[in-house]
Short mmCIF file of C-alpha atoms in Angstrom, two decimals:
data_model
loop_
_atom_site.label_atom_id
_atom_site.label_comp_id
_atom_site.label_asym_id
_atom_site.label_seq_id
_atom_site.Cartn_x
_atom_site.Cartn_y
_atom_site.Cartn_z
CA UNK A 911 -13.29 -7.47 24.51
CA UNK A 912 -16.78 -6.79 22.58
CA UNK A 913 -14.87 -5.03 19.62
CA UNK A 914 -11.89 -6.84 18.82
CA UNK A 915 -13.28 -7.61 15.03
CA UNK A 916 -13.56 -4.02 14.50
CA UNK A 917 -9.55 -3.36 13.17
CA UNK A 918 -10.27 -6.73 11.00
CA UNK A 919 -13.04 -5.31 9.23
CA UNK A 920 -10.89 -2.19 8.28
CA UNK A 921 -8.12 -4.61 6.83
CA UNK A 922 -11.33 -6.50 4.98
CA UNK A 923 -12.10 -2.80 3.25
CA UNK A 924 -8.36 -2.12 2.76
CA UNK A 925 -8.31 -5.35 0.70
CA UNK A 926 -12.32 -5.09 -0.78
CA UNK A 927 -10.77 -0.85 -2.05
CA UNK A 928 -8.09 -2.79 -3.37
CA UNK A 929 -9.79 -5.30 -5.64
CA UNK A 930 -12.38 -2.52 -6.73
CA UNK A 931 -10.02 -0.45 -7.50
CA UNK A 932 -8.51 -2.95 -9.76
CA UNK A 933 -12.34 -2.97 -11.21
CA UNK A 934 -12.34 0.86 -12.70
CA UNK A 935 -8.53 0.65 -13.93
CA UNK A 936 -10.05 -2.37 -16.33
CA UNK A 937 -12.66 0.35 -16.94
CA UNK A 938 -10.72 3.03 -17.45
CA UNK A 939 -12.01 5.09 -15.03
CA UNK A 940 -8.59 5.76 -13.46
CA UNK A 941 -9.74 8.13 -10.37
CA UNK A 942 -12.51 6.32 -9.19
CA UNK A 943 -9.51 4.03 -9.00
CA UNK A 944 -6.82 6.48 -7.58
CA UNK A 945 -9.66 7.12 -4.91
CA UNK A 946 -9.68 3.59 -4.52
CA UNK A 947 -6.20 3.08 -3.53
CA UNK A 948 -6.37 6.42 -0.82
CA UNK A 949 -9.47 4.75 1.39
CA UNK A 950 -7.02 1.49 1.78
CA UNK A 951 -4.51 3.33 2.00
CA UNK A 952 -6.88 5.53 5.43
CA UNK A 953 -8.46 1.71 5.79
CA UNK A 954 -4.74 1.16 6.67
CA UNK A 955 -4.22 3.20 8.65
CA UNK A 956 -7.67 2.57 10.81
CA UNK A 957 -6.50 -0.85 11.29
CA UNK A 958 -3.74 -0.97 13.52
CA UNK A 959 -4.40 1.78 15.32
CA UNK A 960 -7.75 0.28 16.40
CA UNK A 961 -5.47 -3.24 17.22
CA UNK A 962 -3.29 -0.98 19.92
CA UNK A 963 -6.14 0.90 20.95
CA UNK A 964 -8.02 -1.63 21.92
CA UNK A 965 -5.64 -3.48 22.60
CA UNK A 966 -6.53 -6.11 20.74
CA UNK A 967 -3.72 -6.61 17.85
CA UNK A 968 -3.15 -10.36 16.91
CA UNK A 969 -0.97 -12.23 14.77
CA UNK A 970 -3.82 -12.89 12.01
CA UNK A 971 -4.49 -9.83 12.06
CA UNK A 972 -1.06 -8.65 10.86
CA UNK A 973 -1.09 -11.55 7.91
CA UNK A 974 -3.97 -10.53 6.50
CA UNK A 975 -3.14 -7.57 6.28
CA UNK A 976 0.04 -8.11 4.26
CA UNK A 977 -2.27 -9.63 1.69
CA UNK A 978 -4.68 -7.04 1.54
CA UNK A 979 -1.49 -4.62 1.52
CA UNK A 980 -0.24 -6.36 -1.36
CA UNK A 981 -3.19 -6.13 -3.42
CA UNK A 982 -4.09 -2.44 -2.23
CA UNK A 983 -0.71 -1.18 -2.17
CA UNK A 984 1.39 -3.79 -4.80
CA UNK A 985 -1.37 -4.85 -7.06
CA UNK A 986 -3.36 -1.98 -7.40
CA UNK A 987 -1.60 0.79 -8.00
CA UNK A 988 0.47 -1.12 -10.24
CA UNK A 989 -2.02 -2.35 -12.34
CA UNK A 990 -3.09 1.26 -12.94
CA UNK A 991 0.49 2.76 -13.41
CA UNK A 992 0.15 0.50 -16.36
CA UNK A 993 -2.57 1.22 -17.95
CA UNK A 994 -2.75 4.71 -17.20
CA UNK A 995 0.99 5.31 -17.60
CA UNK A 996 2.68 3.19 -19.30
CA UNK A 997 0.89 1.08 -21.79
CA UNK A 998 3.10 1.49 -24.82
CA UNK A 999 6.19 0.89 -22.54
CA UNK A 1000 6.63 -2.72 -24.57
CA UNK A 1001 8.57 -4.65 -21.79
CA UNK A 1002 10.62 -2.46 -19.55
CA UNK A 1003 6.63 -1.42 -17.68
CA UNK A 1004 5.92 -4.58 -17.16
CA UNK A 1005 8.92 -5.57 -15.80
CA UNK A 1006 9.27 -2.69 -13.61
CA UNK A 1007 5.96 -3.50 -12.06
CA UNK A 1008 6.94 -7.25 -10.86
CA UNK A 1009 10.20 -5.55 -9.78
CA UNK A 1010 8.08 -3.45 -7.70
CA UNK A 1011 5.63 -6.06 -6.20
CA UNK A 1012 8.41 -8.69 -5.40
CA UNK A 1013 10.07 -5.78 -3.70
CA UNK A 1014 6.81 -5.20 -1.97
CA UNK A 1015 6.84 -9.01 -1.19
CA UNK A 1016 9.77 -9.01 0.79
CA UNK A 1017 9.17 -6.23 2.37
CA UNK A 1018 5.98 -7.32 3.72
CA UNK A 1019 7.83 -10.10 4.93
CA UNK A 1020 10.32 -9.34 6.39
CA UNK A 1021 8.23 -6.47 8.79
CA UNK A 1022 6.25 -9.71 9.32
CA UNK A 1023 9.68 -11.51 10.88
CA UNK A 1024 11.15 -8.37 12.25
CA UNK A 1025 11.26 -7.88 16.38
CA UNK A 1026 8.94 -4.61 17.30
CA UNK A 1027 11.52 -1.85 16.40
CA UNK A 1028 10.45 2.38 16.75
CA UNK A 1029 10.11 3.52 13.04
CA UNK A 1030 10.35 1.44 10.36
CA UNK A 1031 13.20 -0.72 7.57
CA UNK A 1032 12.59 0.23 4.27
CA UNK A 1033 9.35 2.08 2.83
CA UNK A 1034 6.36 0.64 4.39
CA UNK A 1035 4.21 -0.19 0.65
CA UNK A 1036 1.66 1.40 1.54
CA UNK A 1037 3.40 4.82 1.41
CA UNK A 1038 4.94 3.12 -1.66
CA UNK A 1039 2.00 1.77 -3.96
CA UNK A 1040 0.24 5.83 -2.14
CA UNK A 1041 2.84 7.79 -4.01
CA UNK A 1042 3.33 5.48 -7.19
CA UNK A 1043 -0.33 5.65 -7.25
CA UNK A 1044 -0.26 10.04 -6.67
CA UNK A 1045 1.49 9.91 -9.83
CA UNK A 1046 -2.35 9.77 -11.65
CA UNK A 1047 -2.86 12.85 -10.54
CA UNK A 1048 -0.12 14.65 -11.98
CA UNK A 1049 -1.74 13.47 -15.83
CA UNK A 1050 0.33 13.70 -18.74
CA UNK A 1051 3.01 16.04 -16.44
CA UNK A 1052 4.28 13.10 -15.23
CA UNK A 1053 6.31 11.29 -18.75
CA UNK A 1054 6.33 7.43 -19.04
CA UNK A 1055 10.55 7.22 -18.55
CA UNK A 1056 10.16 9.33 -15.15
CA UNK A 1057 7.07 6.87 -13.45
CA UNK A 1058 9.26 3.89 -14.64
CA UNK A 1059 12.08 5.74 -12.58
CA UNK A 1060 9.91 6.34 -9.64
CA UNK A 1061 8.60 2.66 -9.50
CA UNK A 1062 11.94 1.53 -9.59
CA UNK A 1063 12.94 4.14 -6.70
CA UNK A 1064 9.92 3.04 -4.94
CA UNK A 1065 11.52 -0.72 -5.07
CA UNK A 1066 14.47 -0.03 -3.93
CA UNK A 1067 13.55 1.73 -0.50
CA UNK A 1068 10.91 -0.88 0.61
CA UNK A 1069 14.37 -3.49 -0.03
CA UNK A 1070 16.03 -0.76 2.02
CA UNK A 1071 18.13 -1.01 5.39
CA UNK A 1072 17.24 2.78 5.29
CA UNK A 1073 15.03 3.85 8.27
CA UNK A 1074 11.71 5.60 7.73
CA UNK A 1075 9.62 7.18 10.58
CA UNK A 1076 6.56 5.28 12.03
CA UNK A 1077 3.60 7.56 13.64
CA UNK A 1078 2.44 5.17 15.39
CA UNK A 1079 1.96 5.34 19.42
CA UNK A 1080 1.80 3.15 22.55
CA UNK A 1081 -1.48 4.07 23.52
CA UNK A 1082 -2.10 2.40 27.38
CA UNK A 1083 -4.62 2.32 29.58
CA UNK A 1084 -4.92 5.63 32.53
#
């Protein structure tokens, strides 16, 4: 029981990486901001894995994870895309950004109150944020219109009832 703090430590690193991504986006260091979203994604996977392995999942950890996720996979990717790709999109970019954030928050809230099921209902915000952030790697090959379309599609997928697989496994002590 002495390691029960470890999953939450990875969640805090996830949150810190998402917050730092915002800082580097403001400084127009977009690839560093992108890399920090990826660090947050790795930490997001590890926090849940460790909670299951150490048999210490908690309501506190679940809520903390959701708060970190809205920053790291909602606000940070949206801000990155707005600054890097959609700065000239007038009102469409900010509108798509708000839609993405609202859908991400709704997705997280639904997940937090749902009974455990196999897989996910709706695209997890982590996947949506990573996919959105990946468009920075494509540079000018992805036009702003396509980026807006991707944001809209990801938003709809997050609040959809479409089942998505989960790669979580139940670990039991032998």
